[in-house]
PDB file of C-alpha atoms in Angstrom:
ATOM      1  CA  MET A1202     -31.339  26.764 -28.998  1.00 42.00           C
ATOM      2  CA  LYS A1203     -31.301  30.539 -29.649  1.00 45.00           C
ATOM      3  CA  ARG A1204     -28.075  32.197 -30.317  1.00 48.00           C
ATOM      4  CA  THR A1205     -28.365  34.393 -27.467  1.00 51.00           C
ATOM      5  CA  ALA A1206     -29.115  31.374 -25.269  1.00 49.00           C
ATOM      6  CA  ILE A1207     -26.067  29.746 -26.561  1.00 45.00           C
ATOM      7  CA  MET A1208     -23.940  32.787 -25.626  1.00 48.00           C
ATOM      8  CA  ALA A1209     -25.349  32.951 -22.306  1.00 47.00           C
ATOM      9  CA  LEU A1210     -24.539  29.315 -21.723  1.00 44.00           C
ATOM     10  CA  LEU A1211     -20.865  29.788 -22.960  1.00 44.00           C
ATOM     11  CA  ILE A1212     -20.375  32.761 -20.563  1.00 44.00           C
ATOM     12  CA  ALA A1213     -21.676  30.898 -17.756  1.00 44.00           C
ATOM     13  CA  ILE A1214     -19.320  27.952 -18.314  1.00 42.00           C
ATOM     14  CA  THR A1215     -16.234  30.072 -19.016  1.00 41.00           C
ATOM     15  CA  ALA A1216     -16.932  31.844 -15.874  1.00 42.00           C
ATOM     16  CA  GLY A1217     -17.308  28.715 -13.778  1.00 46.00           C
ATOM     17  CA  LEU A1218     -20.709  29.583 -13.022  1.00 44.00           C
ATOM     18  CA  TRP A1219     -22.845  26.738 -14.897  1.00 45.00           C
ATOM     19  CA  ALA A1220     -23.199  23.833 -12.610  1.00 55.00           C
ATOM     20  CA  ALA A1221     -26.681  22.409 -13.494  1.00 80.00           C
ATOM     21  CA  GLU A1222     -27.578  20.004 -15.797  1.00 91.00           C
ATOM     22  CA  SER A1223     -31.009  18.199 -16.347  1.00 94.00           C
ATOM     23  CA  GLY A1224     -31.664  14.825 -18.134  1.00 95.00           C
ATOM     24  CA  ILE A1225     -32.345  11.018 -17.488  1.00 97.00           C
ATOM     25  CA  ALA A1226     -30.520   8.961 -14.746  1.00 97.00           C
ATOM     26  CA  SER A1227     -30.306   5.601 -14.783  1.00 96.00           C
ATOM     27  CA  TRP A1228     -28.524   3.054 -12.492  1.00 97.00           C
ATOM     28  CA  TYR A1229     -26.046   0.161 -13.098  1.00 95.00           C
ATOM     29  CA  THR A1230     -23.842  -2.470 -11.216  1.00 92.00           C
ATOM     30  CA  ALA A1231     -21.009  -4.673 -11.843  1.00 85.00           C
ATOM     31  CA  ASP A1232     -20.923  -8.722 -12.688  1.00 76.00           C
ATOM     32  CA  ARG A1233     -17.906  -9.089 -10.681  1.00 79.00           C
ATOM     33  CA  SER A1234     -17.261  -8.074  -6.982  1.00 80.00           C
ATOM     34  CA  ASP A1235     -13.792  -6.694  -7.668  1.00 81.00           C
ATOM     35  CA  ALA A1236     -14.727  -4.731 -10.972  1.00 86.00           C
ATOM     36  CA  LEU A1237     -12.996  -1.334 -10.990  1.00 84.00           C
ATOM     37  CA  THR A1238     -14.426   2.010 -11.961  1.00 88.00           C
ATOM     38  CA  ALA A1239     -12.790   4.341 -14.236  1.00 83.00           C
ATOM     39  CA  ASN A1240     -10.754   5.882 -11.669  1.00 86.00           C
ATOM     40  CA  GLY A1241      -9.483   2.821 -10.526  1.00 83.00           C
ATOM     41  CA  GLU A1242     -11.679   2.196  -7.305  1.00 89.00           C
ATOM     42  CA  VAL A1243     -13.623  -1.143  -6.667  1.00 91.00           C
ATOM     43  CA  PHE A1244     -17.084  -0.660  -7.458  1.00 93.00           C
ATOM     44  CA  ASP A1245     -19.600  -0.680  -4.443  1.00 95.00           C
ATOM     45  CA  ASN A1246     -23.398  -1.297  -4.953  1.00 95.00           C
ATOM     46  CA  LYS A1247     -23.966   0.414  -1.608  1.00 95.00           C
ATOM     47  CA  ALA A1248     -22.011   3.618  -2.136  1.00 97.00           C
ATOM     48  CA  LEU A1249     -23.316   6.829  -3.156  1.00 98.00           C
ATOM     49  CA  THR A1250     -21.070   7.117  -6.182  1.00 98.00           C
ATOM     50  CA  ALA A1251     -21.915   7.809  -9.788  1.00 97.00           C
ATOM     51  CA  ALA A1252     -20.694   7.858 -13.320  1.00 94.00           C
ATOM     52  CA  HIS A1253     -20.589  11.075 -15.522  1.00 92.00           C
ATOM     53  CA  LYS A1254     -19.139  11.668 -19.000  1.00 87.00           C
ATOM     54  CA  SER A1255     -17.085  14.704 -18.271  1.00 84.00           C
ATOM     55  CA  LEU A1256     -16.935  15.644 -14.359  1.00 88.00           C
ATOM     56  CA  THR A1257     -13.800  15.492 -12.538  1.00 86.00           C
ATOM     57  CA  PHE A1258     -13.376  12.303 -10.337  1.00 89.00           C
ATOM     58  CA  GLY A1259     -13.968  13.526  -7.062  1.00 92.00           C
ATOM     59  CA  THR A1260     -16.565  15.814  -7.808  1.00 92.00           C
ATOM     60  CA  ILE A1261     -19.672  15.933  -5.500  1.00 95.00           C
ATOM     61  CA  VAL A1262     -23.042  16.060  -7.053  1.00 96.00           C
ATOM     62  CA  SER A1263     -26.473  16.889  -5.950  1.00 96.00           C
ATOM     63  CA  VAL A1264     -28.968  15.065  -7.774  1.00 97.00           C
ATOM     64  CA  THR A1265     -32.691  15.662  -7.571  1.00 97.00           C
ATOM     65  CA  ASN A1266     -35.399  13.389  -8.857  1.00 97.00           C
ATOM     66  CA  ASP A1267     -37.643  15.692 -10.692  1.00 97.00           C
ATOM     67  CA  ASP A1268     -40.611  13.261 -10.351  1.00 97.00           C
ATOM     68  CA  ASN A1269     -40.705  13.162  -6.411  1.00 97.00           C
ATOM     69  CA  GLY A1270     -38.294  15.850  -5.270  1.00 97.00           C
ATOM     70  CA  LYS A1271     -35.934  13.532  -3.599  1.00 97.00           C
ATOM     71  CA  SER A1272     -32.278  14.587  -3.490  1.00 97.00           C
ATOM     72  CA  ILE A1273     -28.892  13.157  -2.654  1.00 98.00           C
ATOM     73  CA  GLU A1274     -25.232  13.830  -2.997  1.00 97.00           C
ATOM     74  CA  VAL A1275     -23.093  11.471  -5.024  1.00 98.00           C
ATOM     75  CA  ARG A1276     -19.212  11.460  -5.722  1.00 97.00           C
ATOM     76  CA  ILE A1277     -18.182  11.051  -9.400  1.00 95.00           C
ATOM     77  CA  ASN A1278     -15.576   7.805  -9.701  1.00 92.00           C
ATOM     78  CA  ASP A1279     -16.647   6.603 -13.034  1.00 90.00           C
ATOM     79  CA  ARG A1280     -17.492   7.200 -16.918  1.00 88.00           C
ATOM     80  CA  GLY A1281     -20.655   6.933 -18.509  1.00 86.00           C
ATOM     81  CA  PRO A1282     -23.786   6.417 -19.189  1.00 89.00           C
ATOM     82  CA  TYR A1283     -23.302   6.136 -22.956  1.00 80.00           C
ATOM     83  CA  VAL A1284     -26.893   5.861 -23.726  1.00 84.00           C
ATOM     84  CA  GLU A1285     -28.605   8.838 -25.444  1.00 83.00           C
ATOM     85  CA  ASN A1286     -30.011  11.518 -23.226  1.00 86.00           C
ATOM     86  CA  ARG A1287     -28.778   9.680 -20.111  1.00 94.00           C
ATOM     87  CA  ILE A1288     -26.668  11.994 -18.016  1.00 95.00           C
ATOM     88  CA  ILE A1289     -25.716  10.249 -14.924  1.00 97.00           C
ATOM     89  CA  ASP A1290     -25.432   6.723 -13.765  1.00 96.00           C
ATOM     90  CA  LEU A1291     -25.975   5.908 -10.068  1.00 98.00           C
ATOM     91  CA  THR A1292     -25.216   2.906  -7.987  1.00 97.00           C
ATOM     92  CA  PRO A1293     -28.402   0.797  -7.108  1.00 97.00           C
ATOM     93  CA  GLU A1294     -28.119   2.360  -3.546  1.00 98.00           C
ATOM     94  CA  GLY A1295     -28.481   5.735  -5.057  1.00 98.00           C
ATOM     95  CA  ALA A1296     -31.469   4.814  -7.126  1.00 98.00           C
ATOM     96  CA  ARG A1297     -33.167   3.493  -4.310  1.00 98.00           C
ATOM     97  CA  GLN A1298     -32.657   6.755  -2.279  1.00 98.00           C
ATOM     98  CA  LEU A1299     -33.933   8.801  -5.026  1.00 98.00           C
ATOM     99  CA  GLY A1300     -36.998   6.371  -5.443  1.00 98.00           C
ATOM    100  CA  PHE A1301     -36.460   4.970  -8.843  1.00 98.00           C
ATOM    101  CA  TYR A1302     -34.779   1.630  -8.376  1.00 97.00           C
ATOM    102  CA  GLU A1303     -37.858  -0.444  -9.631  1.00 96.00           C
ATOM    103  CA  GLU A1304     -38.542   2.074 -12.741  1.00 95.00           C
ATOM    104  CA  GLY A1305     -34.697   2.100 -13.460  1.00 96.00           C
ATOM    105  CA  ILE A1306     -34.664   5.471 -14.897  1.00 97.00           C
ATOM    106  CA  ALA A1307     -35.794   9.107 -13.916  1.00 97.00           C
ATOM    107  CA  PRO A1308     -35.742  12.533 -14.760  1.00 97.00           C
ATOM    108  CA  VAL A1309     -33.154  14.431 -12.740  1.00 97.00           C
ATOM    109  CA  THR A1310     -31.298  17.938 -12.248  1.00 96.00           C
ATOM    110  CA  LEU A1311     -27.457  17.819 -11.247  1.00 96.00           C
ATOM    111  CA  GLU A1312     -25.969  20.638  -9.484  1.00 94.00           C
ATOM    112  CA  VAL A1313     -22.064  20.676  -8.724  1.00 92.00           C
ATOM    113  CA  VAL A1314     -21.478  21.044  -4.943  1.00 92.00           C
ATOM    114  CA  SER A1315     -17.523  20.867  -5.129  1.00 91.00           C
ATOM    115  CA  GLU A1316     -14.951  19.859  -7.480  1.00 88.00           C
ATOM    116  CA  PRO A1317     -11.492  18.730  -6.507  1.00 87.00           C
ATOM    117  CA  GLU A1318      -8.324  20.621  -7.563  1.00 81.00           C
ATOM    118  CA  VAL A1319      -6.612  17.372  -8.316  1.00 77.00           C
ATOM    119  CA  PRO A1320      -8.844  14.236  -9.888  1.00 80.00           C
ATOM    120  CA  GLU A1321      -9.451  11.489  -7.252  1.00 86.00           C
ATOM    121  CA  SER A1322      -7.795   8.713  -9.338  1.00 80.00           C
ATOM    122  CA  GLN A1323      -5.836   5.272  -8.239  1.00 79.00           C
ATOM    123  CA  TYR A1324      -4.029   5.446 -11.821  1.00 74.00           C
ATOM    124  CA  ILE A1325      -0.793   6.967 -12.602  1.00 72.00           C
ATOM    125  CA  ASN A1326      -0.848  10.243 -14.449  1.00 71.00           C
ATOM    126  CA  GLY A1327       0.139   9.811 -18.018  1.00 71.00           C
ATOM    127  CA  ALA A1328       0.745  13.656 -18.328  1.00 69.00           C
ATOM    128  CA  ASP A1329       3.222  13.127 -15.666  1.00 69.00           C
ATOM    129  CA  THR A1330       5.137   9.980 -16.646  1.00 74.00           C
ATOM    130  CA  GLY A1331       4.710  10.281 -20.616  1.00 82.00           C
ATOM    131  CA  TRP A1332       3.708   6.631 -20.927  1.00 87.00           C
ATOM    132  CA  TYR A1333      -0.111   5.266 -21.294  1.00 89.00           C
ATOM    133  CA  THR A1334      -1.840   1.899 -20.964  1.00 91.00           C
ATOM    134  CA  ILE A1335      -4.970   1.590 -23.274  1.00 93.00           C
ATOM    135  CA  GLN A1336      -7.132  -1.101 -21.727  1.00 91.00           C
ATOM    136  CA  ILE A1337      -9.236  -2.590 -24.577  1.00 92.00           C
ATOM    137  CA  GLY A1338     -11.469  -5.132 -22.585  1.00 86.00           C
ATOM    138  CA  THR A1339     -11.963  -7.862 -20.282  1.00 86.00           C
ATOM    139  CA  TYR A1340     -13.153 -11.127 -21.531  1.00 86.00           C
ATOM    140  CA  THR A1341     -14.437 -14.530 -20.270  1.00 86.00           C
ATOM    141  CA  ASN A1342     -14.963 -15.973 -23.720  1.00 88.00           C
ATOM    142  CA  MET A1343     -11.550 -17.029 -24.866  1.00 88.00           C
ATOM    143  CA  ASP A1344     -12.424 -17.170 -28.695  1.00 88.00           C
ATOM    144  CA  ASN A1345     -13.522 -13.681 -28.563  1.00 89.00           C
ATOM    145  CA  ALA A1346     -10.315 -12.642 -26.833  1.00 89.00           C
ATOM    146  CA  TYR A1347      -8.136 -14.634 -29.110  1.00 90.00           C
ATOM    147  CA  ALA A1348      -9.931 -13.077 -32.246  1.00 91.00           C
ATOM    148  CA  LEU A1349      -9.298  -9.533 -30.712  1.00 92.00           C
ATOM    149  CA  TYR A1350      -5.688 -10.362 -30.032  1.00 92.00           C
ATOM    150  CA  THR A1351      -5.021 -11.410 -33.601  1.00 92.00           C
ATOM    151  CA  ASN A1352      -6.797  -8.461 -34.951  1.00 93.00           C
ATOM    152  CA  LEU A1353      -4.520  -6.277 -32.930  1.00 94.00           C
ATOM    153  CA  LYS A1354      -1.262  -7.793 -33.985  1.00 92.00           C
ATOM    154  CA  THR A1355      -2.347  -7.884 -37.715  1.00 93.00           C
ATOM    155  CA  ALA A1356      -2.680  -4.128 -37.413  1.00 93.00           C
ATOM    156  CA  GLY A1357       0.617  -3.510 -36.078  1.00 92.00           C
ATOM    157  CA  LEU A1358      -0.167  -3.203 -32.621  1.00 94.00           C
ATOM    158  CA  LYS A1359       1.411  -5.078 -29.504  1.00 91.00           C
ATOM    159  CA  PRO A1360      -1.232  -6.141 -27.193  1.00 92.00           C
ATOM    160  CA  THR A1361      -0.460  -7.539 -23.854  1.00 91.00           C
ATOM    161  CA  VAL A1362      -2.911 -10.459 -21.985  1.00 90.00           C
ATOM    162  CA  GLU A1363      -3.440 -10.409 -18.279  1.00 85.00           C
ATOM    163  CA  ILE A1364      -4.834 -13.479 -16.622  1.00 83.00           C
ATOM    164  CA  ILE A1365      -7.561 -12.495 -13.941  1.00 76.00           C
ATOM    165  CA  GLY A1366      -8.834 -15.246 -11.733  1.00 68.00           C
ATOM    166  CA  GLU A1367      -9.361 -18.470 -13.308  1.00 71.00           C
ATOM    167  CA  ALA A1368     -11.619 -17.858 -16.393  1.00 76.00           C
ATOM    168  CA  MET A1369     -10.961 -14.305 -17.516  1.00 84.00           C
ATOM    169  CA  VAL A1370      -8.294 -12.180 -19.389  1.00 86.00           C
ATOM    170  CA  ARG A1371      -7.629  -8.564 -19.771  1.00 87.00           C
ATOM    171  CA  ILE A1372      -6.260  -7.194 -23.220  1.00 92.00           C
ATOM    172  CA  ALA A1373      -4.435  -4.012 -23.291  1.00 92.00           C
ATOM    173  CA  LEU A1374      -1.743  -1.921 -25.059  1.00 94.00           C
ATOM    174  CA  THR A1375       0.956  -0.951 -22.666  1.00 89.00           C
ATOM    175  CA  PRO A1376       3.017   0.998 -22.055  1.00 88.00           C
ATOM    176  CA  VAL A1377       2.284   3.438 -24.985  1.00 91.00           C
ATOM    177  CA  GLN A1378       4.548   6.579 -25.271  1.00 88.00           C
ATOM    178  CA  ALA A1379       2.717   9.733 -25.332  1.00 88.00           C
ATOM    179  CA  TYR A1380       3.820  10.965 -28.606  1.00 86.00           C
ATOM    180  CA  ARG A1381       2.024   7.650 -30.238  1.00 91.00           C
ATOM    181  CA  LEU A1382      -1.036   7.704 -28.184  1.00 93.00           C
ATOM    182  CA  ASN A1383      -3.285   9.503 -30.782  1.00 93.00           C
ATOM    183  CA  ASP A1384      -1.970   7.361 -33.460  1.00 94.00           C
ATOM    184  CA  THR A1385      -2.777   4.134 -31.514  1.00 95.00           C
ATOM    185  CA  LEU A1386      -6.213   5.338 -30.703  1.00 95.00           C
ATOM    186  CA  ALA A1387      -6.871   6.258 -34.408  1.00 94.00           C
ATOM    187  CA  SER A1388      -5.534   2.609 -35.239  1.00 94.00           C
ATOM    188  CA  LEU A1389      -8.160   1.291 -32.700  1.00 95.00           C
ATOM    189  CA  SER A1390     -10.931   3.290 -34.029  1.00 94.00           C
ATOM    190  CA  GLN A1391     -10.227   1.658 -37.611  1.00 94.00           C
ATOM    191  CA  LEU A1392     -10.700  -1.655 -35.975  1.00 94.00           C
ATOM    192  CA  GLY A1393     -14.236  -0.347 -34.541  1.00 93.00           C
ATOM    193  CA  ILE A1394     -12.601   0.083 -30.855  1.00 93.00           C
ATOM    194  CA  THR A1395     -13.789   3.734 -30.050  1.00 89.00           C
ATOM    195  CA  GLU A1396     -13.933   3.965 -26.290  1.00 85.00           C
ATOM    196  CA  PRO A1397     -10.911   2.273 -24.639  1.00 90.00           C
ATOM    197  CA  LEU A1398      -9.949   3.099 -21.190  1.00 88.00           C
ATOM    198  CA  VAL A1399      -6.806   5.304 -21.428  1.00 90.00           C
ATOM    199  CA  ARG A1400      -4.723   5.712 -18.108  1.00 86.00           C
ATOM    200  CA  GLY A1401      -1.379   6.557 -17.219  1.00 86.00           C
ATOM    201  CA  ALA A1402       1.481   3.969 -16.990  1.00 83.00           C
ATOM    202  CA  ARG A1403       4.717   3.805 -15.443  1.00 77.00           C
ATOM    203  CA  ASN A1404       8.107   4.667 -17.429  1.00 72.00           C
ATOM    204  CA  PRO A1405       9.451   1.393 -18.136  1.00 75.00           C
ATOM    205  CA  TYR A1406      13.007   2.620 -17.952  1.00 70.00           C
ATOM    206  CA  THR A1407      12.967   3.896 -14.654  1.00 62.00           C
ATOM    207  CA  ALA A1408      13.064   2.104 -11.260  1.00 47.00           C
ATOM    208  CA  GLN A1409       9.774   1.081  -9.725  1.00 47.00           C
TER     209      GLN A1409
END
């Protein structure tokens, strides 16, 4: 990209005017009926919601299929996709309405319709409480879960284990005080855990 184009893009972003993005859309689903999105909502295959890497939760985005001209509006409530060149993950319903469910991917253009002043999230704001939960992952293979738990303990971390249903556990670090957050994330990165889910936690020393 030429320098003049880069400068124009930066000026537009700074002014809050840049609201278009082009790339590849894909669709995703959950393997459990109670799976949560990154903002804490229950994932719904039939909802017009989507995952984006950086847009504020609750942002309404117009998605246009560049191949057929079909367009829908979706609400951002999740993070992703994490595949190169893909810019948005839609639900199966979104993919059907845009006409690329069978193909799996399609070239699209995104335009921001509206963005909330306050992110739409079911989670507590760690910036307010000063404490965080770092969710490492959810596992059905107990051998893998135990190996991860052991690695975290060996690294000097204090993992917690939450039993979910009859055959699943969730491993997290909680609560983590704000001043330790970056160091804890660095320790996880050394273990190869580079994209944990970070969300706010209640202050353990105050009343619920």
